[in-house]
Coordinates of C-alpha atoms (C1' of nucleotides) in Angstrom, one line a residue:
Chain A
M1 CA -14.1 15.7 -4.3
A2 CA -14.5 12.9 -6.7
G3 CA -12.0 10.1 -6.8
S4 CA -9.9 10.6 -3.6
V5 CA -7.7 8.0 -2.0
N6 CA -6.2 8.4 1.5
R7 CA -4.2 5.4 2.8
V8 CA -1.6 4.8 5.4
I9 CA 0.4 1.6 5.9
L10 CA 2.5 1.1 8.9
I11 CA 4.6 -1.6 10.4
G12 CA 6.0 -0.8 13.8
H13 CA 5.8 -1.3 17.6
L14 CA 3.5 0.1 20.2
G15 CA 5.1 2.5 22.6
R16 CA 2.6 1.7 25.4
D17 CA -0.5 -0.3 26.0
P18 CA -3.5 0.6 23.9
E19 CA -6.0 3.0 25.6
V20 CA -9.6 1.8 25.4
H21 CA -12.4 4.4 25.5
H22 CA -16.1 4.0 25.1
T23 CA -18.5 6.5 23.5
Q24 CA -21.8 7.5 24.9
A25 CA -23.4 5.4 22.2
G26 CA -21.6 2.4 23.5
S27 CA -18.9 1.9 20.9
R28 CA -15.3 1.2 21.8
I29 CA -12.5 3.4 20.5
V30 CA -8.8 2.5 20.8
N31 CA -5.9 5.0 20.9
M32 CA -2.4 3.7 20.3
S33 CA 1.0 5.2 20.0
M34 CA 3.0 3.4 17.3
A35 CA 6.7 3.9 16.4
T36 CA 8.4 3.3 13.1
S37 CA 12.0 4.1 12.5
E38 CA 14.6 4.1 9.8
S39 CA 18.3 3.9 10.1
W40 CA 21.1 4.8 7.8
R41 CA 24.9 5.3 7.9
N42 CA 26.4 8.8 7.8
K43 CA 28.5 9.0 4.7
D44 CA 31.2 11.0 6.2
T45 CA 31.6 9.7 9.7
G46 CA 30.3 6.2 9.0
E47 CA 28.2 6.6 12.1
R48 CA 24.9 4.8 12.4
M49 CA 22.0 7.2 12.5
E50 CA 18.4 6.4 13.5
R51 CA 15.2 8.4 13.3
T52 CA 12.1 7.3 15.1
E53 CA 8.7 8.5 14.0
W54 CA 5.7 8.3 16.4
H55 CA 2.2 7.9 15.1
R56 CA -1.0 8.5 16.9
V57 CA -3.5 5.7 15.9
V58 CA -7.2 5.8 16.5
I59 CA -9.3 2.6 15.8
F60 CA -13.0 2.9 15.2
N61 CA -13.5 -0.5 13.4
E62 CA -15.3 -2.5 16.1
R63 CA -13.7 -5.8 15.4
L64 CA -10.2 -4.3 15.4
T65 CA -10.8 -2.4 18.6
E66 CA -11.6 -5.8 20.2
I67 CA -8.5 -7.3 18.8
A68 CA -6.4 -4.4 19.9
E69 CA -7.8 -4.5 23.4
K70 CA -7.4 -8.3 23.7
Y71 CA -4.0 -8.9 22.1
L72 CA -2.0 -5.7 21.8
R73 CA 0.4 -4.5 24.5
K74 CA 3.3 -2.2 24.8
G75 CA 6.0 -3.5 22.5
S76 CA 3.6 -5.4 20.2
K77 CA 4.6 -5.4 16.5
V78 CA 1.7 -4.7 14.1
Y79 CA 0.8 -4.1 10.5
L80 CA -1.8 -1.4 10.3
E81 CA -3.8 0.1 7.5
G82 CA -5.7 3.4 8.0
Q83 CA -6.1 6.9 6.7
L84 CA -4.8 10.3 7.6
A85 CA -7.0 12.7 9.6
T86 CA -6.1 16.0 11.1
R87 CA -8.3 17.4 13.9
K88 CA -8.3 20.9 15.4
W89 CA -8.5 21.5 19.1
T90 CA -8.0 24.4 21.4
D91 CA -5.4 24.3 24.2
Q92 CA -5.7 25.8 27.7
Q93 CA -4.2 29.0 26.4
K94 CA -7.1 29.2 23.9
V95 CA -4.6 28.6 21.1
E96 CA -5.8 26.5 18.1
R97 CA -3.8 23.4 17.6
Y98 CA -3.8 20.6 15.1
T99 CA -3.1 16.9 15.6
T100 CA -2.7 14.4 12.8
E101 CA -3.8 10.9 13.4
V102 CA -3.8 7.6 11.6
V103 CA -7.5 6.6 11.7
V104 CA -8.8 3.0 11.2
P105 CA -12.3 3.8 10.2
R106 CA -15.5 2.0 11.3
F107 CA -15.7 0.2 7.9
G108 CA -12.3 -0.4 6.6
G109 CA -8.6 -0.5 7.5
A110 CA -6.7 -3.5 8.8
L111 CA -4.7 -4.7 11.7
V112 CA -2.4 -7.7 11.7
L113 CA -0.3 -9.0 14.7
L114 CA 3.2 -9.6 13.7
D115 CA 4.6 -11.2 16.8
R116 CA 3.6 -13.5 19.6
Q117 CA 2.9 -11.1 22.3
Q118 CA 3.5 -12.4 25.8
T119 CA 0.1 -12.7 27.5
G120 CA -0.4 -10.2 30.3
P121 CA -3.2 -8.8 32.4
G122 CA -6.3 -8.6 30.3
S123 CA -5.1 -11.3 28.0
P124 CA -7.2 -14.4 27.4
S125 CA -7.0 -16.6 30.4
S126 CA -6.9 -20.0 28.9
P127 CA -4.7 -21.2 26.0
D128 CA -7.7 -22.7 24.4
D129 CA -9.7 -19.5 24.4
Y130 CA -6.6 -17.6 23.3
G131 CA -5.9 -19.8 20.4
T132 CA -9.5 -19.8 19.2
T133 CA -10.0 -16.2 19.5
R134 CA -6.8 -15.4 17.9
A135 CA -7.5 -17.8 15.1
S136 CA -10.8 -16.2 14.2
G137 CA -9.6 -12.7 14.9
A138 CA -6.2 -11.3 14.7
G139 CA -4.6 -14.5 13.6
G140 CA -6.2 -14.7 10.2
A141 CA -5.9 -12.5 7.2
P142 CA -6.0 -8.7 7.9
A143 CA -8.9 -8.3 10.2
G144 CA -11.6 -5.8 9.3
R145 CA -11.6 -6.4 5.6
D146 CA -11.9 -10.1 5.2
P147 CA -14.8 -12.5 5.3
L148 CA -13.6 -14.2 8.4
D149 CA -17.0 -15.3 9.3
D150 CA -18.2 -16.2 5.9
D151 CA -17.9 -19.4 3.9
V152 CA -16.2 -18.0 0.9
P153 CA -12.7 -16.6 0.6
F154 CA -13.6 -13.7 -1.7
Chain B
M1 CA 14.0 -0.3 14.9
A2 CA 14.2 -3.3 12.7
G3 CA 11.5 -4.0 10.2
S4 CA 9.6 -0.8 10.1
V5 CA 7.3 0.4 7.3
N6 CA 5.9 3.9 6.9
R7 CA 3.9 4.5 3.7
V8 CA 1.3 7.0 2.7
I9 CA -0.7 6.8 -0.6
L10 CA -2.8 9.7 -1.6
I11 CA -4.9 10.6 -4.6
G12 CA -6.2 14.2 -4.5
H13 CA -6.0 17.7 -5.8
L14 CA -3.6 20.5 -5.1
G15 CA -5.2 23.4 -3.2
R16 CA -2.7 25.9 -4.6
D17 CA 0.4 26.0 -6.8
P18 CA 3.4 24.1 -5.4
E19 CA 6.0 26.2 -3.6
V20 CA 9.5 25.7 -4.6
H21 CA 12.4 26.3 -2.2
H22 CA 16.1 25.8 -2.6
T23 CA 18.5 24.7 0.2
Q24 CA 21.8 26.3 0.7
A25 CA 23.4 23.1 -0.7
G26 CA 21.5 23.8 -3.9
S27 CA 18.8 21.2 -3.8
R28 CA 15.2 21.9 -4.6
I29 CA 12.4 21.2 -2.1
V30 CA 8.7 21.4 -3.0
N31 CA 5.9 22.1 -0.6
M32 CA 2.4 21.3 -1.7
S33 CA -1.1 21.3 -0.1
M34 CA -3.2 18.4 -1.2
A35 CA -6.8 17.7 -0.5
T36 CA -8.6 14.3 -0.3
S37 CA -12.2 14.0 0.6
E38 CA -14.8 11.4 1.3
S39 CA -18.5 11.7 1.0
W40 CA -21.4 9.7 2.5
R41 CA -25.1 10.0 3.1
N42 CA -26.5 10.7 6.5
K43 CA -28.6 7.7 7.4
D44 CA -31.3 9.7 9.2
T45 CA -31.7 12.8 7.1
G46 CA -30.5 11.3 3.8
E47 CA -28.4 14.4 3.5
R48 CA -25.1 14.2 1.6
M49 CA -22.1 14.8 3.8
E50 CA -18.5 15.6 2.8
R51 CA -15.3 15.8 4.7
T52 CA -12.2 17.2 3.1
E53 CA -8.8 16.4 4.5
W54 CA -5.8 18.6 3.8
H55 CA -2.3 17.2 3.6
R56 CA 1.0 19.0 3.8
V57 CA 3.4 17.4 1.3
V58 CA 7.1 17.9 1.1
I59 CA 9.1 16.5 -1.8
F60 CA 12.8 16.0 -1.5
N61 CA 13.2 13.5 -4.4
E62 CA 15.1 15.6 -7.0
R63 CA 13.3 14.2 -10.1
L64 CA 9.9 14.6 -8.5
T65 CA 10.6 18.2 -7.4
E66 CA 11.4 19.0 -11.0
I67 CA 8.2 17.4 -12.2
A68 CA 6.1 19.1 -9.5
E69 CA 7.6 22.5 -10.4
K70 CA 7.1 22.0 -14.2
Y71 CA 3.7 20.3 -14.4
L72 CA 1.7 20.8 -11.2
R73 CA -0.6 23.7 -10.5
K74 CA -3.5 24.6 -8.2
G75 CA -6.2 22.0 -9.0
S76 CA -3.9 19.4 -10.4
K77 CA -4.9 15.8 -9.6
V78 CA -2.1 13.6 -8.5
Y79 CA -1.2 10.2 -7.1
L80 CA 1.5 10.5 -4.4
E81 CA 3.5 8.0 -2.4
G82 CA 5.4 9.2 0.6
Q83 CA 5.9 8.6 4.3
L84 CA 4.7 10.3 7.5
A85 CA 7.0 12.7 9.4
T86 CA 6.1 14.9 12.3
R87 CA 8.3 17.9 13.0
K88 CA 8.5 20.1 16.1
W89 CA 8.7 23.8 16.0
T90 CA 8.3 26.8 18.3
D91 CA 5.7 29.4 17.5
Q92 CA 6.0 33.1 18.3
Q93 CA 4.6 32.6 21.8
K94 CA 7.4 30.2 22.4
V95 CA 4.9 27.3 22.4
E96 CA 6.1 24.0 21.1
R97 CA 4.0 22.9 18.1
Y98 CA 3.9 19.7 16.0
T99 CA 3.2 19.5 12.3
T100 CA 2.7 16.2 10.5
E101 CA 3.7 16.1 6.8
V102 CA 3.7 13.6 4.0
V103 CA 7.3 13.4 2.9
V104 CA 8.5 12.1 -0.4
P105 CA 12.1 11.3 0.5
R106 CA 15.2 11.9 -1.6
F107 CA 15.4 8.2 -2.6
G108 CA 11.9 6.8 -2.9
G109 CA 8.3 7.8 -3.1
A110 CA 6.3 8.4 -6.3
L111 CA 4.3 11.1 -8.0
V112 CA 1.9 10.5 -10.9
L113 CA -0.1 13.2 -12.8
L114 CA -3.7 12.0 -13.2
D115 CA -5.0 14.8 -15.4
R116 CA -3.8 16.9 -18.2
Q117 CA -3.2 20.2 -16.5
Q118 CA -3.7 23.4 -18.4
T119 CA -0.3 24.8 -19.3
G120 CA 0.7 27.9 -17.3
P121 CA 3.7 29.9 -16.7
G122 CA 6.7 27.6 -16.5
S123 CA 5.0 24.9 -18.5
P124 CA 6.4 23.7 -21.8
S125 CA 5.7 26.3 -24.4
S126 CA 4.8 24.0 -27.3
P127 CA 2.4 21.0 -27.4
D128 CA 5.1 18.9 -28.9
D129 CA 7.7 19.7 -26.2
Y130 CA 5.0 19.3 -23.6
G131 CA 4.0 15.9 -24.8
T132 CA 7.6 14.7 -25.0
T133 CA 8.6 16.0 -21.6
R134 CA 5.5 14.6 -20.0
A135 CA 6.2 11.3 -21.6
S136 CA 9.6 11.0 -20.2
G137 CA 8.8 12.5 -16.9
A138 CA 5.5 12.5 -15.1
G139 CA 3.6 10.8 -17.8
G140 CA 5.3 7.5 -17.5
A141 CA 5.2 5.0 -14.7
P142 CA 5.5 6.4 -11.2
A143 CA 8.4 8.8 -11.3
G144 CA 11.1 8.4 -8.7
R145 CA 11.0 4.6 -8.5
D146 CA 11.2 3.4 -12.0
P147 CA 14.1 3.1 -14.4
L148 CA 12.8 5.7 -16.8
D149 CA 16.3 6.3 -18.1
D150 CA 17.5 2.8 -18.2
D151 CA 17.2 0.2 -20.9
V152 CA 15.4 -2.5 -18.9
P153 CA 12.0 -2.4 -17.4
F154 CA 12.8 -4.0 -14.1
Chain C
M1 CA 0.3 5.0 -21.0
A2 CA 0.6 8.0 -18.9
G3 CA 0.0 7.8 -15.2
S4 CA 0.1 4.1 -14.3
V5 CA 0.6 2.5 -11.0
N6 CA 1.4 -1.2 -10.4
R7 CA 2.1 -2.1 -6.8
V8 CA 1.9 -5.4 -4.8
I9 CA 2.3 -5.6 -1.0
L10 CA 2.7 -9.0 0.6
I11 CA 3.3 -10.2 4.1
G12 CA 3.9 -14.0 4.2
H13 CA 6.3 -16.8 4.6
L14 CA 8.8 -18.4 2.2
G15 CA 7.9 -21.9 1.2
R16 CA 11.5 -22.8 0.5
D17 CA 15.0 -21.3 0.5
P18 CA 15.4 -18.4 -2.0
E19 CA 17.1 -19.5 -5.3
V20 CA 20.0 -17.3 -6.4
H21 CA 20.8 -16.9 -10.1
H22 CA 23.4 -14.9 -11.9
T23 CA 23.0 -13.2 -15.2
Q24 CA 25.7 -13.2 -17.8
A25 CA 26.2 -9.5 -17.1
G26 CA 27.0 -10.5 -13.5
S27 CA 23.9 -9.4 -11.7
R28 CA 22.2 -11.5 -9.1
I29 CA 18.6 -12.5 -9.4
V30 CA 16.6 -14.1 -6.6
N31 CA 13.5 -16.2 -7.0
M32 CA 11.3 -16.9 -4.0
S33 CA 8.1 -18.7 -3.4
M34 CA 6.0 -16.9 -0.8
A35 CA 2.7 -17.9 0.8
T36 CA -0.1 -15.7 2.1
S37 CA -3.2 -17.2 3.5
E38 CA -6.5 -16.1 4.8
S39 CA -8.8 -17.9 7.1
W40 CA -12.5 -17.6 7.9
R41 CA -15.3 -19.5 9.6
N42 CA -18.0 -21.3 7.5
K43 CA -21.3 -19.7 8.5
D44 CA -23.3 -22.8 8.4
T45 CA -21.0 -25.4 9.8
G46 CA -18.9 -23.2 11.9
E47 CA -15.9 -24.9 10.5
R48 CA -12.6 -23.1 10.2
M49 CA -11.6 -22.7 6.5
E50 CA -8.2 -21.6 5.1
R51 CA -7.0 -20.7 1.7
T52 CA -3.3 -20.4 1.0
E53 CA -2.1 -18.4 -2.0
W54 CA 1.4 -18.9 -3.5
H55 CA 3.3 -16.1 -5.0
R56 CA 6.3 -16.3 -7.3
V57 CA 8.7 -13.5 -6.4
V58 CA 11.6 -12.3 -8.5
I59 CA 14.0 -9.8 -7.1
F60 CA 16.2 -7.7 -9.3
N61 CA 17.1 -4.9 -6.9
E62 CA 20.8 -5.6 -6.1
R63 CA 20.7 -4.7 -2.4
L64 CA 17.6 -6.7 -1.9
T65 CA 19.0 -9.8 -3.7
E66 CA 22.0 -9.6 -1.3
I67 CA 19.7 -9.4 1.7
A68 CA 17.5 -12.2 0.5
E69 CA 20.5 -14.4 -0.2
K70 CA 22.1 -13.7 3.2
Y71 CA 19.1 -13.7 5.6
L72 CA 16.1 -15.4 4.0
R73 CA 15.4 -19.1 4.4
K74 CA 12.5 -21.4 4.1
G75 CA 9.9 -20.3 6.7
S76 CA 11.2 -16.7 6.9
K77 CA 8.4 -14.1 7.3
V78 CA 8.8 -11.0 5.2
Y79 CA 7.1 -7.8 4.0
L80 CA 7.6 -7.3 0.3
E81 CA 6.8 -4.5 -2.1
G82 CA 6.9 -5.2 -5.8
Q83 CA 4.9 -5.0 -9.0
L84 CA 3.0 -7.5 -11.1
A85 CA 4.5 -8.9 -14.3
T86 CA 3.2 -11.6 -16.5
R87 CA 5.6 -13.4 -18.8
K88 CA 4.9 -15.7 -21.7
W89 CA 6.8 -18.9 -22.3
T90 CA 6.5 -22.0 -24.4
D91 CA 6.3 -25.4 -22.7
Q92 CA 7.7 -28.7 -24.1
Q93 CA 4.5 -29.3 -26.0
K94 CA 5.0 -26.0 -27.8
V95 CA 2.0 -24.6 -25.9
E96 CA 2.1 -20.9 -25.0
R97 CA 1.9 -20.4 -21.2
Y98 CA 1.7 -17.4 -19.0
T99 CA 3.2 -17.0 -15.5
T100 CA 2.5 -14.0 -13.3
E101 CA 5.2 -12.9 -10.9
V102 CA 5.7 -10.3 -8.2
V103 CA 8.8 -8.4 -9.4
V104 CA 11.0 -6.3 -7.2
P105 CA 12.5 -4.1 -9.8
R106 CA 16.2 -3.0 -10.0
F107 CA 15.3 0.5 -8.8
G108 CA 12.4 0.2 -6.3
G109 CA 10.4 -2.2 -4.2
A110 CA 11.1 -3.1 -0.7
L111 CA 11.9 -6.1 1.5
V112 CA 11.7 -6.2 5.3
L113 CA 12.4 -9.2 7.5
L114 CA 9.7 -9.7 10.1
D115 CA 11.3 -12.5 12.1
R116 CA 14.5 -13.6 13.5
Q117 CA 15.3 -16.4 11.2
Q118 CA 17.4 -19.2 12.6
T119 CA 20.9 -18.9 11.2
G120 CA 21.7 -21.7 8.8
P121 CA 24.3 -22.6 6.1
G122 CA 25.2 -19.3 4.4
S123 CA 24.2 -17.2 7.3
P124 CA 26.6 -14.9 9.0
S125 CA 28.9 -16.9 11.1
S126 CA 29.3 -14.7 14.1
P127 CA 26.7 -12.9 16.1
D128 CA 28.6 -9.7 15.7
D129 CA 28.8 -9.9 11.9
Y130 CA 25.2 -10.9 11.8
G131 CA 24.0 -8.0 13.9
T132 CA 26.0 -5.4 12.1
T133 CA 25.1 -6.6 8.6
R134 CA 21.5 -6.9 9.5
A135 CA 21.5 -3.4 11.0
S136 CA 22.8 -1.8 7.9
G137 CA 20.8 -4.0 5.6
A138 CA 17.6 -5.8 6.2
G139 CA 17.2 -4.6 9.7
G140 CA 16.6 -1.0 9.0
A141 CA 13.8 0.7 7.2
P142 CA 12.5 -1.0 4.1
A143 CA 15.7 -1.8 2.2
G144 CA 15.9 -0.7 -1.4
R145 CA 14.1 2.6 -1.0
D146 CA 15.7 4.3 1.9
P147 CA 18.9 6.3 2.2
L148 CA 20.6 3.8 4.5
D149 CA 24.0 4.9 3.4
D150 CA 23.3 8.6 3.4
D151 CA 23.5 11.1 6.2
V152 CA 19.9 12.5 6.0
P153 CA 16.8 10.6 6.7
F154 CA 14.7 12.0 3.8
Chain D
M1 CA -1.4 -18.6 8.3
A2 CA -1.4 -15.9 10.8
G3 CA -0.6 -12.4 9.9
S4 CA -0.7 -12.5 6.1
V5 CA -1.2 -9.5 3.9
N6 CA -2.0 -9.7 0.2
R7 CA -2.7 -6.3 -1.5
V8 CA -2.6 -5.1 -5.1
I9 CA -2.9 -1.4 -6.1
L10 CA -3.3 -0.5 -9.7
I11 CA -3.9 2.7 -11.7
G12 CA -4.6 2.0 -15.3
H13 CA -7.1 1.9 -18.2
L14 CA -9.6 -0.8 -19.2
G15 CA -8.8 -2.6 -22.4
R16 CA -12.4 -3.3 -23.1
D17 CA -15.8 -2.9 -21.5
P18 CA -16.3 -4.8 -18.3
E19 CA -18.0 -8.2 -18.6
V20 CA -20.8 -8.7 -16.2
H21 CA -21.8 -12.2 -15.0
H22 CA -24.3 -13.5 -12.6
T23 CA -23.9 -16.5 -10.3
Q24 CA -26.7 -19.0 -9.7
A25 CA -27.1 -17.5 -6.2
G26 CA -27.9 -14.2 -7.9
S27 CA -24.7 -12.2 -7.2
R28 CA -23.1 -10.1 -9.9
I29 CA -19.4 -10.7 -10.8
V30 CA -17.5 -8.4 -13.0
N31 CA -14.4 -9.3 -15.1
M32 CA -12.2 -6.5 -16.4
S33 CA -8.9 -6.3 -18.3
M34 CA -6.8 -3.5 -17.1
A35 CA -3.5 -2.2 -18.5
T36 CA -0.7 -0.5 -16.7
S37 CA 2.5 0.5 -18.4
E38 CA 5.8 2.0 -17.7
S39 CA 8.2 3.8 -20.0
W40 CA 11.9 4.5 -19.9
R41 CA 14.7 5.6 -22.2
N42 CA 17.3 3.3 -23.5
K43 CA 20.6 4.4 -22.2
D44 CA 22.5 3.6 -25.3
T45 CA 20.2 4.4 -28.1
G46 CA 18.2 7.1 -26.3
E47 CA 15.2 5.3 -27.7
R48 CA 11.9 5.6 -25.8
M49 CA 10.8 2.2 -24.6
E50 CA 7.4 1.1 -23.2
R51 CA 6.2 -2.0 -21.5
T52 CA 2.5 -2.6 -21.0
E53 CA 1.2 -5.0 -18.4
W54 CA -2.3 -6.5 -18.6
H55 CA -4.1 -7.5 -15.5
R56 CA -7.2 -9.7 -15.2
V57 CA -9.5 -8.2 -12.6
V58 CA -12.4 -9.9 -10.9
I59 CA -14.8 -7.9 -8.8
F60 CA -17.0 -9.7 -6.2
N61 CA -17.8 -6.7 -4.0
E62 CA -21.4 -6.0 -4.7
R63 CA -21.3 -2.2 -4.7
L64 CA -18.2 -2.1 -6.8
T65 CA -19.7 -4.5 -9.4
E66 CA -22.6 -2.1 -9.7
I67 CA -20.3 0.9 -10.1
A68 CA -18.2 -1.0 -12.7
E69 CA -21.3 -2.0 -14.7
K70 CA -22.7 1.5 -14.6
Y71 CA -19.7 3.7 -15.1
L72 CA -16.8 1.8 -16.5
R73 CA -16.1 1.4 -20.2
K74 CA -13.3 0.5 -22.5
G75 CA -10.7 3.2 -21.9
S76 CA -11.8 4.2 -18.4
K77 CA -9.1 5.1 -16.1
V78 CA -9.4 3.6 -12.6
Y79 CA -7.7 3.2 -9.3
L80 CA -8.2 -0.3 -8.0
E81 CA -7.4 -2.2 -4.7
G82 CA -7.5 -5.9 -4.6
Q83 CA -5.6 -9.1 -3.9
L84 CA -3.7 -11.7 -5.8
A85 CA -5.4 -15.0 -6.5
T86 CA -4.1 -17.8 -8.8
R87 CA -6.6 -20.4 -10.0
K88 CA -6.0 -23.7 -11.7
W89 CA -7.9 -24.9 -14.7
T90 CA -7.7 -27.5 -17.3
D91 CA -7.5 -26.6 -21.0
Q92 CA -9.0 -28.6 -23.9
Q93 CA -5.8 -30.7 -24.2
K94 CA -6.3 -31.7 -20.5
V95 CA -3.3 -29.7 -19.6
E96 CA -3.3 -28.0 -16.2
R97 CA -3.0 -24.2 -16.4
Y98 CA -2.8 -21.4 -13.9
T99 CA -4.2 -17.9 -14.2
T100 CA -3.4 -15.1 -11.8
E101 CA -6.1 -12.5 -11.2
V102 CA -6.5 -9.4 -9.1
V103 CA -9.5 -10.1 -7.0
V104 CA -11.7 -7.4 -5.4
P105 CA -13.2 -9.5 -2.6
R106 CA -16.8 -9.4 -1.5
F107 CA -15.9 -7.5 1.7
G108 CA -13.0 -5.2 0.8
G109 CA -11.0 -3.7 -2.0
A110 CA -11.7 -0.3 -3.6
L111 CA -12.5 1.1 -7.0
V112 CA -12.2 4.8 -7.9
L113 CA -13.0 6.4 -11.2
L114 CA -10.2 8.7 -12.3
D115 CA -11.8 10.2 -15.4
R116 CA -15.1 11.5 -16.5
Q117 CA -16.1 8.7 -18.8
Q118 CA -18.2 9.7 -21.8
T119 CA -21.7 8.3 -21.3
G120 CA -22.5 5.4 -23.5
P121 CA -25.1 2.7 -23.8
G122 CA -26.0 1.6 -20.3
S123 CA -24.8 4.9 -18.8
P124 CA -27.2 7.1 -16.8
S125 CA -29.5 8.8 -19.2
S126 CA -29.6 12.2 -17.7
P127 CA -26.8 14.4 -16.5
D128 CA -28.6 14.9 -13.2
D129 CA -29.0 11.3 -12.5
Y130 CA -25.5 10.7 -13.6
G131 CA -24.1 13.3 -11.4
T132 CA -26.1 12.1 -8.4
T133 CA -25.3 8.5 -8.8
R134 CA -21.7 9.1 -9.3
A135 CA -21.6 11.3 -6.3
S136 CA -22.9 8.6 -4.0
G137 CA -21.1 5.8 -5.7
A138 CA -17.9 5.9 -7.6
G139 CA -17.3 9.6 -7.3
G140 CA -16.8 9.7 -3.5
A141 CA -14.1 8.2 -1.5
P142 CA -12.9 4.7 -2.6
A143 CA -16.1 2.8 -2.9
G144 CA -16.3 -0.5 -1.0
R145 CA -14.5 0.6 2.1
D146 CA -16.0 3.8 3.2
P147 CA -19.1 4.6 5.1
L148 CA -20.9 6.3 2.2
D149 CA -24.3 5.6 3.7
D150 CA -23.5 6.4 7.3
D151 CA -23.6 9.6 9.1
V152 CA -20.0 9.7 10.4
P153 CA -16.9 9.8 8.3
F154 CA -14.9 7.3 10.3
Chain E
dT1 C1' 6.4 -25.4 -0.5
dT2 C1' 5.3 -21.6 4.3
dT3 C1' 2.8 -20.5 8.6
dT4 C1' -1.0 -21.0 12.6
Chain F
dT1 C1' 6.8 5.7 24.7
dT2 C1' 8.5 1.0 21.0
dT3 C1' 12.2 -1.8 18.7
dT4 C1' 17.2 -3.3 17.1

DNA sequence: TTTT
DNA sequence: TTTT
């Protein structure tokens, strides 16, 4: 179809550590579970209500998989740009199922860290390395779309 | 959770006429099936590939349900702003299932007609009426967010 | 024109405290200066480059002006949704000038606090008040679009 | 600054043909003037009001400059993703001036044709060529972000 | 004028 | 499963 647009923008927290997988072809794929929630007050009772939405995120963009693996952990707060994709699968009872995911494609999307995540296992081992890598990776403009390694801003 | 954002932006075509439902409380709810697609060329074979994605859309915003009912038909091209919501249901085999939808909430979201849809049943009967209604409804700025009936632009 | 969309999404920091103004009609208007920046590495020299962009923000949305006044300060990190507007003015030399602003309109837009801003003059005086007000205001889903005071999420 | 986002999304019409420029380094740059507008009804008089906003657009993304040059004309309706950038210049009276533009950067942004533009001078000469080129360029998913020449969708 |  |  000509002229389609499919965009998702999320700001939320990771419900658990990102899961890193590797394809046979050698590329890294990251799966994450991300929560957004909205709260409101019940008009009648005045009670505070909250609804949490869980999003399955799959990152194909190589640079962003690297950033996700290095810097994201359970609880991390992130800004994410991706697109909707629903895939079909068959469960153990041979029933067809559908799962909708927010996909960050190989060429596109964005991922921005919105907090200072405490370093943990798998985090950069030295402050210097950490700082440098962050600066050129997650710490700049939205990774994956911007000319971080170029010499012009646009 | 504080500081969440959950946004979806789609431009695509309706796969069928919108379905209009009414709640017991009297509000109108519109369900739509919307397709987006992307195309690319296979590097090796040079073959043109295409992948179509289908989105379940649910509109709660009253003004936008009205516009959808009046002006949208199978094939209509629209711009839509909503949010992701996954709901759980139980199928006839008592198996828990999940369906993800793009929800246009009661207060928020947007819907913009991107084509001049052929008039059909339920459409305005005269060109003049059609033009006027479109102008004050779907044909202006994104309905549902903008002060179409106010006297200031912002 | 039928079918327009005009959206701006920013995540950045305030360069100074928000300025609060009041119209003759009694509504509050907030002006803010917001910085976004992107960084990249010069390919030849390996030098780290950075470009900061300054955005003039004007908030008309009543609830968001209240949140901005109460919780935002110089240095605050925020997510903001608005629209572009360029206004014409005449300087002291009678020369016509144009200024482009990011406007958060009366009915629409969004503002989300992304940090815990240190409380300062004008901030809520007690933790309890602070927490409660935040929870029902800036601390929920994007303020200004969501049914924070309703009893249904959508 | 770490963690910035600067995004603009527009749907509107071109006020005139795109202007194509070439840098000394040989890259193509396209300048466009794009209108969005919103309409509303004056509460008191019932009068229909309309406000048109003009946006200066500058495209650096090579593929998108090519599409803009080939397919866009005065009146074309487009979906555009870019970022805000304000540049300083000095007028003939030596007065410093600022102009804000919507920039589609070299690596990023998107441009989608939303109408079938009448072919004109500079357009593809045959329907076949036109169709094919459109299909692989502007007519697919948002150009500039998607793997149009790859063999996987994500 | 922010921030890292 | 996150967060406030």
